[in-house]
mmCIF file of C-alpha atoms in Angstrom:
data_model
loop_
_atom_site.group_PDB
_atom_site.id
_atom_site.type_symbol
_atom_site.label_atom_id
_atom_site.label_comp_id
_atom_site.label_asym_id
_atom_site.label_seq_id
_atom_site.Cartn_x
_atom_site.Cartn_y
_atom_site.Cartn_z
ATOM 1 C CA UNK A 1 -49.744 -24.550 -23.626
ATOM 2 C CA UNK A 2 -46.157 -23.502 -24.337
ATOM 3 C CA UNK A 3 -47.941 -20.720 -26.733
ATOM 4 C CA UNK A 4 -50.237 -19.439 -24.436
ATOM 5 C CA UNK A 5 -47.895 -19.108 -21.437
ATOM 6 C CA UNK A 6 -45.611 -16.906 -24.082
ATOM 7 C CA UNK A 7 -48.384 -14.664 -24.730
ATOM 8 C CA UNK A 8 -49.377 -14.210 -21.617
ATOM 9 C CA UNK A 9 -45.408 -13.206 -20.910
ATOM 10 C CA UNK A 10 -45.459 -16.005 -18.053
ATOM 11 C CA UNK A 11 -42.958 -18.515 -17.627
ATOM 12 C CA UNK A 12 -42.731 -21.157 -20.706
ATOM 13 C CA UNK A 13 -39.913 -24.031 -18.912
ATOM 14 C CA UNK A 14 -42.996 -24.549 -16.491
ATOM 15 C CA UNK A 15 -44.583 -26.072 -19.010
ATOM 16 C CA UNK A 16 -41.608 -29.268 -19.936
ATOM 17 C CA UNK A 17 -41.048 -29.231 -16.021
ATOM 18 C CA UNK A 18 -44.980 -30.291 -15.773
ATOM 19 C CA UNK A 19 -44.562 -32.776 -18.517
ATOM 20 C CA UNK A 20 -41.631 -33.987 -16.815
ATOM 21 C CA UNK A 21 -42.931 -34.564 -13.289
ATOM 22 C CA UNK A 22 -45.747 -35.964 -15.098
ATOM 23 C CA UNK A 23 -44.014 -38.517 -16.812
ATOM 24 C CA UNK A 24 -42.015 -39.029 -13.352
ATOM 25 C CA UNK A 25 -45.893 -39.596 -11.543
ATOM 26 C CA UNK A 26 -46.898 -41.933 -14.740
ATOM 27 C CA UNK A 27 -43.566 -44.098 -14.673
ATOM 28 C CA UNK A 28 -43.467 -44.442 -10.850
ATOM 29 C CA UNK A 29 -47.169 -45.281 -10.316
ATOM 30 C CA UNK A 30 -46.498 -48.576 -13.118
ATOM 31 C CA UNK A 31 -43.267 -48.977 -11.164
ATOM 32 C CA UNK A 32 -45.431 -49.069 -7.876
ATOM 33 C CA UNK A 33 -48.216 -51.489 -9.461
ATOM 34 C CA UNK A 34 -45.588 -53.747 -11.018
ATOM 35 C CA UNK A 35 -44.036 -54.320 -7.164
ATOM 36 C CA UNK A 36 -47.430 -54.517 -5.586
ATOM 37 C CA UNK A 37 -48.686 -57.337 -8.086
ATOM 38 C CA UNK A 38 -44.975 -58.932 -7.328
ATOM 39 C CA UNK A 39 -45.629 -58.743 -3.364
ATOM 40 C CA UNK A 40 -48.927 -60.421 -3.624
ATOM 41 C CA UNK A 41 -47.724 -63.557 -5.345
ATOM 42 C CA UNK A 42 -45.029 -63.866 -3.442
ATOM 43 C CA UNK A 43 -47.755 -63.369 -0.265
ATOM 44 C CA UNK A 44 -49.326 -66.402 -1.299
ATOM 45 C CA UNK A 45 -46.065 -68.637 -1.649
ATOM 46 C CA UNK A 46 -45.089 -68.157 1.883
ATOM 47 C CA UNK A 47 -47.551 -70.043 3.696
ATOM 48 C CA UNK A 48 -46.738 -73.077 1.247
ATOM 49 C CA UNK A 49 -42.727 -72.825 1.683
ATOM 50 C CA UNK A 50 -40.765 -74.588 4.963
ATOM 51 C CA UNK A 51 -37.527 -74.130 5.641
ATOM 52 C CA UNK A 52 -34.352 -72.416 3.874
ATOM 53 C CA UNK A 53 -36.742 -71.977 1.001
ATOM 54 C CA UNK A 54 -39.496 -69.857 3.535
ATOM 55 C CA UNK A 55 -36.449 -67.985 5.315
ATOM 56 C CA UNK A 56 -35.392 -66.646 1.894
ATOM 57 C CA UNK A 57 -39.104 -65.783 0.571
ATOM 58 C CA UNK A 58 -39.372 -63.801 4.070
ATOM 59 C CA UNK A 59 -36.270 -61.661 3.305
ATOM 60 C CA UNK A 60 -37.383 -60.772 -0.064
ATOM 61 C CA UNK A 61 -40.867 -60.419 1.355
ATOM 62 C CA UNK A 62 -39.107 -57.592 3.466
ATOM 63 C CA UNK A 63 -37.340 -56.388 1.045
ATOM 64 C CA UNK A 64 -40.139 -56.077 -1.518
ATOM 65 C CA UNK A 65 -42.355 -54.318 1.275
ATOM 66 C CA UNK A 66 -39.122 -51.557 1.360
ATOM 67 C CA UNK A 67 -39.406 -51.737 -2.554
ATOM 68 C CA UNK A 68 -43.345 -50.785 -2.485
ATOM 69 C CA UNK A 69 -43.509 -48.215 0.344
ATOM 70 C CA UNK A 70 -40.508 -45.976 -1.582
ATOM 71 C CA UNK A 71 -42.331 -46.613 -4.968
ATOM 72 C CA UNK A 72 -45.838 -45.019 -3.123
ATOM 73 C CA UNK A 73 -43.677 -42.497 -1.786
ATOM 74 C CA UNK A 74 -41.972 -41.429 -5.594
ATOM 75 C CA UNK A 75 -45.391 -41.873 -6.920
ATOM 76 C CA UNK A 76 -46.862 -39.466 -4.371
ATOM 77 C CA UNK A 77 -44.032 -36.860 -4.865
ATOM 78 C CA UNK A 78 -44.296 -36.236 -8.434
ATOM 79 C CA UNK A 79 -47.748 -36.189 -7.987
ATOM 80 C CA UNK A 80 -47.890 -33.553 -5.779
ATOM 81 C CA UNK A 81 -44.688 -31.956 -7.884
ATOM 82 C CA UNK A 82 -46.900 -32.389 -10.920
ATOM 83 C CA UNK A 83 -50.033 -30.554 -9.339
ATOM 84 C CA UNK A 84 -48.084 -27.810 -7.964
ATOM 85 C CA UNK A 85 -46.492 -26.964 -11.300
ATOM 86 C CA UNK A 86 -49.916 -27.247 -13.017
ATOM 87 C CA UNK A 87 -51.355 -24.461 -10.902
ATOM 88 C CA UNK A 88 -48.550 -22.095 -12.157
ATOM 89 C CA UNK A 89 -50.182 -21.985 -15.550
ATOM 90 C CA UNK A 90 -52.782 -19.949 -16.162
ATOM 91 C CA UNK A 91 -55.663 -20.963 -18.770
ATOM 92 C CA UNK A 92 -54.936 -20.949 -22.463
ATOM 93 C CA UNK A 93 -55.560 -18.004 -24.199
ATOM 94 C CA UNK A 94 -58.149 -17.447 -27.120
ATOM 95 C CA UNK A 95 -56.362 -17.292 -30.578
ATOM 96 C CA UNK A 96 -58.527 -14.729 -31.452
ATOM 97 C CA UNK A 97 -57.671 -11.855 -28.835
ATOM 98 C CA UNK A 98 -54.959 -9.338 -29.326
ATOM 99 C CA UNK A 99 -51.272 -10.261 -28.488
ATOM 100 C CA UNK A 100 -49.335 -8.005 -26.094
ATOM 101 C CA UNK A 101 -49.544 -5.976 -22.390
ATOM 102 C CA UNK A 102 -51.777 -4.011 -20.706
ATOM 103 C CA UNK A 103 -52.012 -1.051 -23.460
ATOM 104 C CA UNK A 104 -52.227 -3.422 -26.298
ATOM 105 C CA UNK A 105 -56.136 -3.822 -26.174
ATOM 106 C CA UNK A 106 -58.320 -3.419 -29.373
ATOM 107 C CA UNK A 107 -61.668 -1.371 -28.940
ATOM 108 C CA UNK A 108 -64.556 -3.010 -30.205
ATOM 109 C CA UNK A 109 -67.228 -0.666 -29.865
ATOM 110 C CA UNK A 110 -67.607 3.136 -28.520
ATOM 111 C CA UNK A 111 -71.136 4.097 -26.868
ATOM 112 C CA UNK A 112 -72.278 7.685 -26.309
ATOM 113 C CA UNK A 113 -70.220 10.708 -26.789
ATOM 114 C CA UNK A 114 -68.343 12.403 -23.939
ATOM 115 C CA UNK A 115 -69.703 16.054 -22.342
ATOM 116 C CA UNK A 116 -67.941 18.927 -23.836
ATOM 117 C CA UNK A 117 -67.784 20.889 -20.111
ATOM 118 C CA UNK A 118 -65.739 23.691 -22.419
ATOM 119 C CA UNK A 119 -68.423 24.541 -24.577
ATOM 120 C CA UNK A 120 -70.932 24.112 -20.933
ATOM 121 C CA UNK A 121 -68.635 27.006 -20.070
ATOM 122 C CA UNK A 122 -67.846 25.322 -16.576
ATOM 123 C CA UNK A 123 -64.004 23.539 -15.379
ATOM 124 C CA UNK A 124 -65.273 19.646 -14.373
ATOM 125 C CA UNK A 125 -64.543 18.868 -10.930
ATOM 126 C CA UNK A 126 -63.282 15.161 -10.095
ATOM 127 C CA UNK A 127 -65.426 12.923 -7.831
ATOM 128 C CA UNK A 128 -63.797 13.593 -4.409
ATOM 129 C CA UNK A 129 -64.189 17.585 -4.935
ATOM 130 C CA UNK A 130 -67.995 16.645 -5.909
ATOM 131 C CA UNK A 131 -68.472 13.856 -3.239
ATOM 132 C CA UNK A 132 -67.214 16.303 -0.316
ATOM 133 C CA UNK A 133 -69.403 18.913 -1.616
ATOM 134 C CA UNK A 134 -72.468 16.734 -2.010
ATOM 135 C CA UNK A 135 -71.408 15.309 2.379
ATOM 136 C CA UNK A 136 -71.364 11.536 0.365
ATOM 137 C CA UNK A 137 -67.633 10.636 0.348
ATOM 138 C CA UNK A 138 -64.780 10.911 3.444
ATOM 139 C CA UNK A 139 -61.539 9.600 2.758
ATOM 140 C CA UNK A 140 -60.181 11.687 5.681
ATOM 141 C CA UNK A 141 -61.288 9.878 8.245
ATOM 142 C CA UNK A 142 -61.415 6.471 6.328
ATOM 143 C CA UNK A 143 -57.248 6.658 6.618
ATOM 144 C CA UNK A 144 -57.693 8.068 10.344
ATOM 145 C CA UNK A 145 -59.568 4.329 11.107
ATOM 146 C CA UNK A 146 -58.226 2.323 8.824
ATOM 147 C CA UNK A 147 -55.126 4.020 6.255
ATOM 148 C CA UNK A 148 -54.917 4.870 3.053
ATOM 149 C CA UNK A 149 -56.758 3.638 0.392
ATOM 150 C CA UNK A 150 -59.693 3.349 2.922
ATOM 151 C CA UNK A 151 -62.950 5.012 3.008
ATOM 152 C CA UNK A 152 -66.775 6.467 4.234
ATOM 153 C CA UNK A 153 -69.865 6.574 2.074
ATOM 154 C CA UNK A 154 -71.693 9.044 4.092
ATOM 155 C CA UNK A 155 -75.250 10.417 3.605
ATOM 156 C CA UNK A 156 -76.187 10.241 -0.155
ATOM 157 C CA UNK A 157 -73.100 8.787 -0.676
ATOM 158 C CA UNK A 158 -74.313 5.756 1.226
ATOM 159 C CA UNK A 159 -77.717 6.002 -0.411
ATOM 160 C CA UNK A 160 -76.519 6.328 -3.696
ATOM 161 C CA UNK A 161 -74.260 2.653 -3.165
ATOM 162 C CA UNK A 162 -77.204 0.921 -1.737
ATOM 163 C CA UNK A 163 -79.508 2.488 -5.012
ATOM 164 C CA UNK A 164 -76.769 0.844 -7.407
ATOM 165 C CA UNK A 165 -76.850 -2.296 -5.497
ATOM 166 C CA UNK A 166 -80.506 -2.519 -5.777
ATOM 167 C CA UNK A 167 -80.777 -1.329 -9.264
ATOM 168 C CA UNK A 168 -77.764 -3.924 -10.524
ATOM 169 C CA UNK A 169 -79.560 -6.689 -8.607
ATOM 170 C CA UNK A 170 -82.966 -5.976 -10.069
ATOM 171 C CA UNK A 171 -81.112 -6.186 -13.771
ATOM 172 C CA UNK A 172 -79.742 -9.061 -12.906
ATOM 173 C CA UNK A 173 -83.191 -10.731 -11.623
ATOM 174 C CA UNK A 174 -84.827 -9.906 -14.509
ATOM 175 C CA UNK A 175 -82.074 -11.380 -16.543
ATOM 176 C CA UNK A 176 -82.844 -14.450 -15.208
ATOM 177 C CA UNK A 177 -79.679 -14.668 -12.684
ATOM 178 C CA UNK A 178 -80.545 -15.962 -8.808
ATOM 179 C CA UNK A 179 -78.903 -13.300 -6.665
ATOM 180 C CA UNK A 180 -76.716 -14.420 -4.069
ATOM 181 C CA UNK A 181 -75.169 -12.928 -0.976
ATOM 182 C CA UNK A 182 -71.896 -14.573 -0.779
ATOM 183 C CA UNK A 183 -68.942 -15.562 1.953
ATOM 184 C CA UNK A 184 -66.054 -13.334 2.280
ATOM 185 C CA UNK A 185 -63.941 -15.859 3.682
ATOM 186 C CA UNK A 186 -63.200 -19.033 1.644
ATOM 187 C CA UNK A 187 -60.796 -21.957 2.153
ATOM 188 C CA UNK A 188 -57.331 -22.216 0.274
ATOM 189 C CA UNK A 189 -58.713 -24.603 -2.181
ATOM 190 C CA UNK A 190 -61.653 -22.180 -3.341
ATOM 191 C CA UNK A 191 -59.252 -19.263 -4.037
ATOM 192 C CA UNK A 192 -56.799 -21.672 -5.634
ATOM 193 C CA UNK A 193 -59.519 -23.695 -7.481
ATOM 194 C CA UNK A 194 -60.354 -20.294 -9.199
ATOM 195 C CA UNK A 195 -56.945 -19.134 -10.151
ATOM 196 C CA UNK A 196 -56.077 -16.250 -7.716
ATOM 197 C CA UNK A 197 -53.005 -17.744 -6.005
ATOM 198 C CA UNK A 198 -51.239 -17.712 -8.989
ATOM 199 C CA UNK A 199 -50.121 -14.195 -10.483
ATOM 200 C CA UNK A 200 -52.933 -12.582 -8.202
ATOM 201 C CA UNK A 201 -51.449 -14.020 -5.005
ATOM 202 C CA UNK A 202 -49.905 -10.452 -4.033
ATOM 203 C CA UNK A 203 -52.813 -8.610 -4.260
ATOM 204 C CA UNK A 204 -54.858 -11.371 -1.884
ATOM 205 C CA UNK A 205 -55.540 -11.042 1.939
ATOM 206 C CA UNK A 206 -54.836 -14.132 3.928
ATOM 207 C CA UNK A 207 -55.561 -14.675 7.314
ATOM 208 C CA UNK A 208 -52.742 -16.748 8.335
ATOM 209 C CA UNK A 209 -54.009 -18.042 12.077
ATOM 210 C CA UNK A 210 -57.253 -19.411 10.578
ATOM 211 C CA UNK A 211 -56.046 -19.963 7.153
ATOM 212 C CA UNK A 212 -58.823 -18.315 5.348
ATOM 213 C CA UNK A 213 -58.673 -15.883 2.400
ATOM 214 C CA UNK A 214 -60.480 -12.427 1.870
ATOM 215 C CA UNK A 215 -62.105 -12.718 -1.222
ATOM 216 C CA UNK A 216 -61.348 -10.090 -4.075
ATOM 217 C CA UNK A 217 -64.489 -10.623 -5.651
ATOM 218 C CA UNK A 218 -67.708 -12.847 -5.233
ATOM 219 C CA UNK A 219 -66.408 -14.968 -8.166
ATOM 220 C CA UNK A 220 -64.629 -17.104 -6.009
ATOM 221 C CA UNK A 221 -67.858 -18.405 -3.564
ATOM 222 C CA UNK A 222 -69.904 -18.301 -6.701
ATOM 223 C CA UNK A 223 -67.469 -20.457 -8.771
ATOM 224 C CA UNK A 224 -66.683 -22.578 -5.260
ATOM 225 C CA UNK A 225 -70.801 -22.815 -4.862
ATOM 226 C CA UNK A 226 -70.796 -26.242 -6.891
ATOM 227 C CA UNK A 227 -67.531 -27.699 -6.042
ATOM 228 C CA UNK A 228 -67.050 -31.623 -6.110
ATOM 229 C CA UNK A 229 -70.497 -31.928 -7.652
ATOM 230 C CA UNK A 230 -72.148 -33.187 -10.587
ATOM 231 C CA UNK A 231 -74.832 -31.112 -12.507
ATOM 232 C CA UNK A 232 -77.293 -32.570 -14.772
ATOM 233 C CA UNK A 233 -77.301 -30.757 -18.344
ATOM 234 C CA UNK A 234 -80.877 -29.999 -18.366
ATOM 235 C CA UNK A 235 -79.741 -27.475 -15.150
ATOM 236 C CA UNK A 236 -77.898 -25.387 -17.206
ATOM 237 C CA UNK A 237 -77.449 -22.818 -18.048
ATOM 238 C CA UNK A 238 -76.848 -21.867 -13.869
ATOM 239 C CA UNK A 239 -76.826 -17.915 -13.418
ATOM 240 C CA UNK A 240 -75.892 -16.235 -10.306
ATOM 241 C CA UNK A 241 -75.627 -12.293 -9.266
ATOM 242 C CA UNK A 242 -73.872 -12.228 -6.316
ATOM 243 C CA UNK A 243 -72.950 -9.406 -4.085
ATOM 244 C CA UNK A 244 -70.268 -8.664 -1.501
ATOM 245 C CA UNK A 245 -67.899 -7.002 0.100
ATOM 246 C CA UNK A 246 -64.205 -7.120 -2.167
ATOM 247 C CA UNK A 247 -60.500 -6.635 -0.530
ATOM 248 C CA UNK A 248 -57.566 -6.105 -2.764
ATOM 249 C CA UNK A 249 -54.124 -5.419 -1.340
ATOM 250 C CA UNK A 250 -53.243 -3.384 -4.591
ATOM 251 C CA UNK A 251 -49.871 -4.177 -3.738
ATOM 252 C CA UNK A 252 -48.587 -3.483 -7.238
ATOM 253 C CA UNK A 253 -50.096 -0.402 -7.888
ATOM 254 C CA UNK A 254 -48.082 1.666 -5.627
ATOM 255 C CA UNK A 255 -48.712 5.798 -6.691
ATOM 256 C CA UNK A 256 -51.539 4.689 -8.799
ATOM 257 C CA UNK A 257 -55.153 6.597 -8.361
ATOM 258 C CA UNK A 258 -54.168 7.252 -4.501
ATOM 259 C CA UNK A 259 -56.980 10.211 -5.003
ATOM 260 C CA UNK A 260 -60.350 9.573 -4.092
ATOM 261 C CA UNK A 261 -61.888 6.243 -3.929
ATOM 262 C CA UNK A 262 -61.094 5.054 -7.886
ATOM 263 C CA UNK A 263 -58.832 2.274 -6.684
ATOM 264 C CA UNK A 264 -59.204 1.023 -2.969
ATOM 265 C CA UNK A 265 -58.600 -1.459 -0.650
ATOM 266 C CA UNK A 266 -62.268 -2.602 0.183
ATOM 267 C CA UNK A 267 -65.244 -2.033 -1.924
ATOM 268 C CA UNK A 268 -68.612 -3.618 -2.778
ATOM 269 C CA UNK A 269 -69.588 -5.061 -6.195
ATOM 270 C CA UNK A 270 -72.493 -7.161 -7.966
ATOM 271 C CA UNK A 271 -70.641 -9.947 -9.914
ATOM 272 C CA UNK A 272 -72.740 -12.493 -12.239
ATOM 273 C CA UNK A 273 -71.557 -15.766 -12.829
ATOM 274 C CA UNK A 274 -72.396 -18.503 -15.245
ATOM 275 C CA UNK A 275 -72.253 -22.527 -15.510
ATOM 276 C CA UNK A 276 -73.157 -23.514 -19.200
ATOM 277 C CA UNK A 277 -72.234 -25.973 -21.541
ATOM 278 C CA UNK A 278 -68.449 -25.890 -23.026
ATOM 279 C CA UNK A 279 -69.661 -25.295 -26.300
ATOM 280 C CA UNK A 280 -72.006 -22.400 -25.069
ATOM 281 C CA UNK A 281 -69.260 -20.442 -23.540
ATOM 282 C CA UNK A 282 -68.323 -17.670 -25.833
ATOM 283 C CA UNK A 283 -72.140 -17.222 -27.112
ATOM 284 C CA UNK A 284 -72.597 -16.710 -22.855
ATOM 285 C CA UNK A 285 -69.715 -14.427 -22.827
ATOM 286 C CA UNK A 286 -71.150 -11.993 -25.643
ATOM 287 C CA UNK A 287 -74.654 -12.145 -23.263
ATOM 288 C CA UNK A 288 -72.520 -11.231 -20.161
ATOM 289 C CA UNK A 289 -71.121 -8.472 -22.222
ATOM 290 C CA UNK A 290 -74.421 -7.428 -23.288
ATOM 291 C CA UNK A 291 -75.605 -7.140 -19.881
ATOM 292 C CA UNK A 292 -72.708 -5.260 -18.741
ATOM 293 C CA UNK A 293 -73.490 -2.594 -21.566
ATOM 294 C CA UNK A 294 -76.853 -2.435 -20.624
ATOM 295 C CA UNK A 295 -76.250 -1.469 -17.323
ATOM 296 C CA UNK A 296 -73.589 0.982 -18.163
ATOM 297 C CA UNK A 297 -76.181 2.693 -20.918
ATOM 298 C CA UNK A 298 -78.870 3.096 -18.186
ATOM 299 C CA UNK A 299 -76.494 4.815 -16.155
ATOM 300 C CA UNK A 300 -76.295 7.411 -18.945
ATOM 301 C CA UNK A 301 -72.568 6.715 -19.222
ATOM 302 C CA UNK A 302 -70.371 7.263 -22.154
ATOM 303 C CA UNK A 303 -68.229 4.198 -22.633
ATOM 304 C CA UNK A 304 -65.980 2.088 -24.623
ATOM 305 C CA UNK A 305 -65.899 -1.761 -25.219
ATOM 306 C CA UNK A 306 -62.110 -3.404 -25.759
ATOM 307 C CA UNK A 307 -60.744 -6.863 -26.180
ATOM 308 C CA UNK A 308 -58.215 -7.354 -23.152
ATOM 309 C CA UNK A 309 -54.490 -8.265 -24.512
ATOM 310 C CA UNK A 310 -53.075 -11.547 -23.551
ATOM 311 C CA UNK A 311 -50.603 -9.927 -20.702
ATOM 312 C CA UNK A 312 -53.332 -8.361 -19.505
ATOM 313 C CA UNK A 313 -55.474 -11.447 -18.740
ATOM 314 C CA UNK A 314 -55.934 -12.953 -15.063
ATOM 315 C CA UNK A 315 -55.048 -16.502 -14.956
ATOM 316 C CA UNK A 316 -58.157 -17.939 -15.597
ATOM 317 C CA UNK A 317 -59.294 -16.356 -18.249
ATOM 318 C CA UNK A 318 -59.014 -16.992 -21.873
ATOM 319 C CA UNK A 319 -60.582 -14.001 -23.326
ATOM 320 C CA UNK A 320 -61.719 -11.157 -21.618
ATOM 321 C CA UNK A 321 -63.709 -8.091 -22.138
ATOM 322 C CA UNK A 322 -63.529 -4.722 -20.275
ATOM 323 C CA UNK A 323 -66.223 -1.553 -20.161
ATOM 324 C CA UNK A 324 -64.184 1.312 -19.487
ATOM 325 C CA UNK A 325 -66.187 4.491 -19.006
ATOM 326 C CA UNK A 326 -65.146 8.035 -19.374
ATOM 327 C CA UNK A 327 -63.521 9.997 -16.511
ATOM 328 C CA UNK A 328 -64.137 13.855 -17.784
ATOM 329 C CA UNK A 329 -61.114 14.794 -15.134
ATOM 330 C CA UNK A 330 -58.524 11.938 -16.259
ATOM 331 C CA UNK A 331 -59.180 12.495 -19.953
ATOM 332 C CA UNK A 332 -59.457 9.065 -20.507
ATOM 333 C CA UNK A 333 -61.809 5.635 -20.134
ATOM 334 C CA UNK A 334 -61.011 3.456 -17.153
ATOM 335 C CA UNK A 335 -62.294 0.133 -16.060
ATOM 336 C CA UNK A 336 -65.914 -0.305 -14.812
ATOM 337 C CA UNK A 337 -67.152 -3.608 -15.943
ATOM 338 C CA UNK A 338 -65.170 -6.993 -17.252
ATOM 339 C CA UNK A 339 -65.994 -9.772 -18.080
ATOM 340 C CA UNK A 340 -64.053 -13.652 -18.479
ATOM 341 C CA UNK A 341 -64.424 -16.586 -20.186
ATOM 342 C CA UNK A 342 -62.969 -19.071 -18.136
ATOM 343 C CA UNK A 343 -64.060 -22.032 -20.605
ATOM 344 C CA UNK A 344 -63.113 -25.454 -18.212
ATOM 345 C CA UNK A 345 -60.089 -24.021 -16.209
ATOM 346 C CA UNK A 346 -61.969 -23.201 -13.238
ATOM 347 C CA UNK A 347 -64.438 -26.342 -13.307
ATOM 348 C CA UNK A 348 -61.821 -28.745 -13.784
ATOM 349 C CA UNK A 349 -59.348 -27.209 -10.653
ATOM 350 C CA UNK A 350 -62.584 -27.212 -8.618
ATOM 351 C CA UNK A 351 -64.284 -30.508 -9.730
ATOM 352 C CA UNK A 352 -67.271 -28.945 -10.916
ATOM 353 C CA UNK A 353 -68.718 -31.432 -13.928
ATOM 354 C CA UNK A 354 -71.856 -31.806 -15.663
ATOM 355 C CA UNK A 355 -73.796 -35.152 -16.738
ATOM 356 C CA UNK A 356 -75.099 -35.962 -20.111
ATOM 357 C CA UNK A 357 -76.736 -39.229 -20.455
ATOM 358 C CA UNK A 358 -74.059 -41.482 -19.390
ATOM 359 C CA UNK A 359 -71.119 -39.041 -19.984
ATOM 360 C CA UNK A 360 -69.525 -36.647 -17.338
ATOM 361 C CA UNK A 361 -67.407 -33.828 -18.288
ATOM 362 C CA UNK A 362 -66.033 -30.811 -16.904
ATOM 363 C CA UNK A 363 -68.477 -27.476 -17.654
ATOM 364 C CA UNK A 364 -67.707 -23.979 -18.384
ATOM 365 C CA UNK A 365 -67.595 -20.972 -16.316
ATOM 366 C CA UNK A 366 -67.989 -17.505 -17.144
ATOM 367 C CA UNK A 367 -68.078 -14.352 -14.960
ATOM 368 C CA UNK A 368 -68.963 -10.270 -15.371
ATOM 369 C CA UNK A 369 -68.725 -7.580 -13.532
ATOM 370 C CA UNK A 370 -72.307 -5.452 -12.923
ATOM 371 C CA UNK A 371 -71.119 -2.825 -10.982
ATOM 372 C CA UNK A 372 -68.012 -2.449 -8.615
ATOM 373 C CA UNK A 373 -69.604 0.005 -6.176
ATOM 374 C CA UNK A 374 -66.794 3.058 -5.977
ATOM 375 C CA UNK A 375 -65.860 3.611 -9.578
ATOM 376 C CA UNK A 376 -69.195 3.439 -11.149
ATOM 377 C CA UNK A 377 -69.830 6.427 -8.435
ATOM 378 C CA UNK A 378 -66.455 7.697 -9.641
ATOM 379 C CA UNK A 379 -68.128 7.615 -13.246
ATOM 380 C CA UNK A 380 -71.676 9.216 -12.071
ATOM 381 C CA UNK A 381 -70.192 11.929 -10.191
ATOM 382 C CA UNK A 382 -67.873 13.305 -12.903
ATOM 383 C CA UNK A 383 -70.270 12.902 -15.970
ATOM 384 C CA UNK A 384 -73.469 14.342 -13.991
ATOM 385 C CA UNK A 385 -72.169 16.558 -12.466
ATOM 386 C CA UNK A 386 -73.457 20.679 -13.065
ATOM 387 C CA UNK A 387 -72.252 23.694 -13.161
ATOM 388 C CA UNK A 388 -73.410 24.731 -9.490
ATOM 389 C CA UNK A 389 -71.646 21.343 -8.154
ATOM 390 C CA UNK A 390 -75.115 19.211 -8.115
ATOM 391 C CA UNK A 391 -75.254 15.806 -9.563
ATOM 392 C CA UNK A 392 -77.933 14.665 -11.882
ATOM 393 C CA UNK A 393 -79.174 11.521 -10.753
ATOM 394 C CA UNK A 394 -79.992 9.152 -14.035
ATOM 395 C CA UNK A 395 -83.856 7.799 -14.563
ATOM 396 C CA UNK A 396 -82.732 4.178 -13.485
ATOM 397 C CA UNK A 397 -81.160 5.274 -9.863
ATOM 398 C CA UNK A 398 -84.251 7.473 -9.069
ATOM 399 C CA UNK A 399 -86.576 4.976 -7.679
ATOM 400 C CA UNK A 400 -84.265 3.848 -5.274
ATOM 401 C CA UNK A 401 -83.165 7.460 -4.285
ATOM 402 C CA UNK A 402 -86.255 8.417 -2.645
ATOM 403 C CA UNK A 403 -87.365 9.638 -6.164
ATOM 404 C CA UNK A 404 -84.312 12.081 -5.801
ATOM 405 C CA UNK A 405 -83.250 13.847 -9.247
ATOM 406 C CA UNK A 406 -80.543 15.880 -8.218
ATOM 407 C CA UNK A 407 -77.795 15.872 -5.625
ATOM 408 C CA UNK A 408 -77.113 18.725 -4.207
ATOM 409 C CA UNK A 409 -74.304 20.203 -2.376
ATOM 410 C CA UNK A 410 -74.252 20.297 1.491
ATOM 411 C CA UNK A 411 -70.914 21.687 2.078
ATOM 412 C CA UNK A 412 -69.584 24.686 0.777
#
């Protein structure tokens, strides 16, 4: 656990603080049990005693009662401290992933080849210029109504989102996922149990008056869906495809990606989520990655797959693979999808367990983004643009766009 914290770039001392708090919890629990036993034994003697002996026993009983209450309070305090510290520690990182920060990832695979726009004889436009010409994206009125990093999808932009969501849900359903429309507001335990109130807390919207959190991904309500339940092993794997609005403060990204809709405060997303036996988690992780690759390939986007470094993991993930699509006007690959193996981390915190015969144990949870809509629109517009400002529609989306093969500009 110390090594994992160190690899993440997180506080290592919290591990020793946790061990100390847990020792206090266990020793105070033993002390409480001893005092309670003595109190019960004394309670049996008092009715039989008389005179000075009874008075002495009653005095001792009063002292014991105070000591029992103090031991009980100490036990509760130590347990609360241990739990508070435990929630500060991230999942133990997988031994095979690269060590380091955001830029220390390893490229595992490259799929497709970026277009050579110079060879085609024109300079590519960025997604915002294309979206405005198509009558698809309106960031000015988004800022007027809600502030920076908000936007409207209008006309074919709105239709394109609906097409993406429907196509993504269709793929997930064909793969055996159960479609889910999930709550966007959750209780603190759901957010805490999935690991989003640790290092990611600065990006979470909290409604203090009602003590609700706005989710940044449907992973949260999907992970909490079976909270405090015991599932039969025969039910597994359970796979859900959740569609929900997502809300992120993006507190640590001041000045980054401020143009257009790549990094925004509110967006819609289709998320895959799996409950499996712990020994099946790595194989399921590979399957989730293949479904993401299938999706991006169907959209005819060039992308690569990276093994994310330890310092760039979310607190709940032991390993994370990202699929990054090529963005022509940025001249680099940017994250479109990611899939994380959380092992037993979330299940333990949310008390989701599996029964195998007479044995009950935590199971494993995994998540994988299938379609984060705004970023996918960015990649589609830029990669499939044509010299006249129109945008070619990938074949997989055409049935959901009334058969359109091309999106035509509406403004000059």
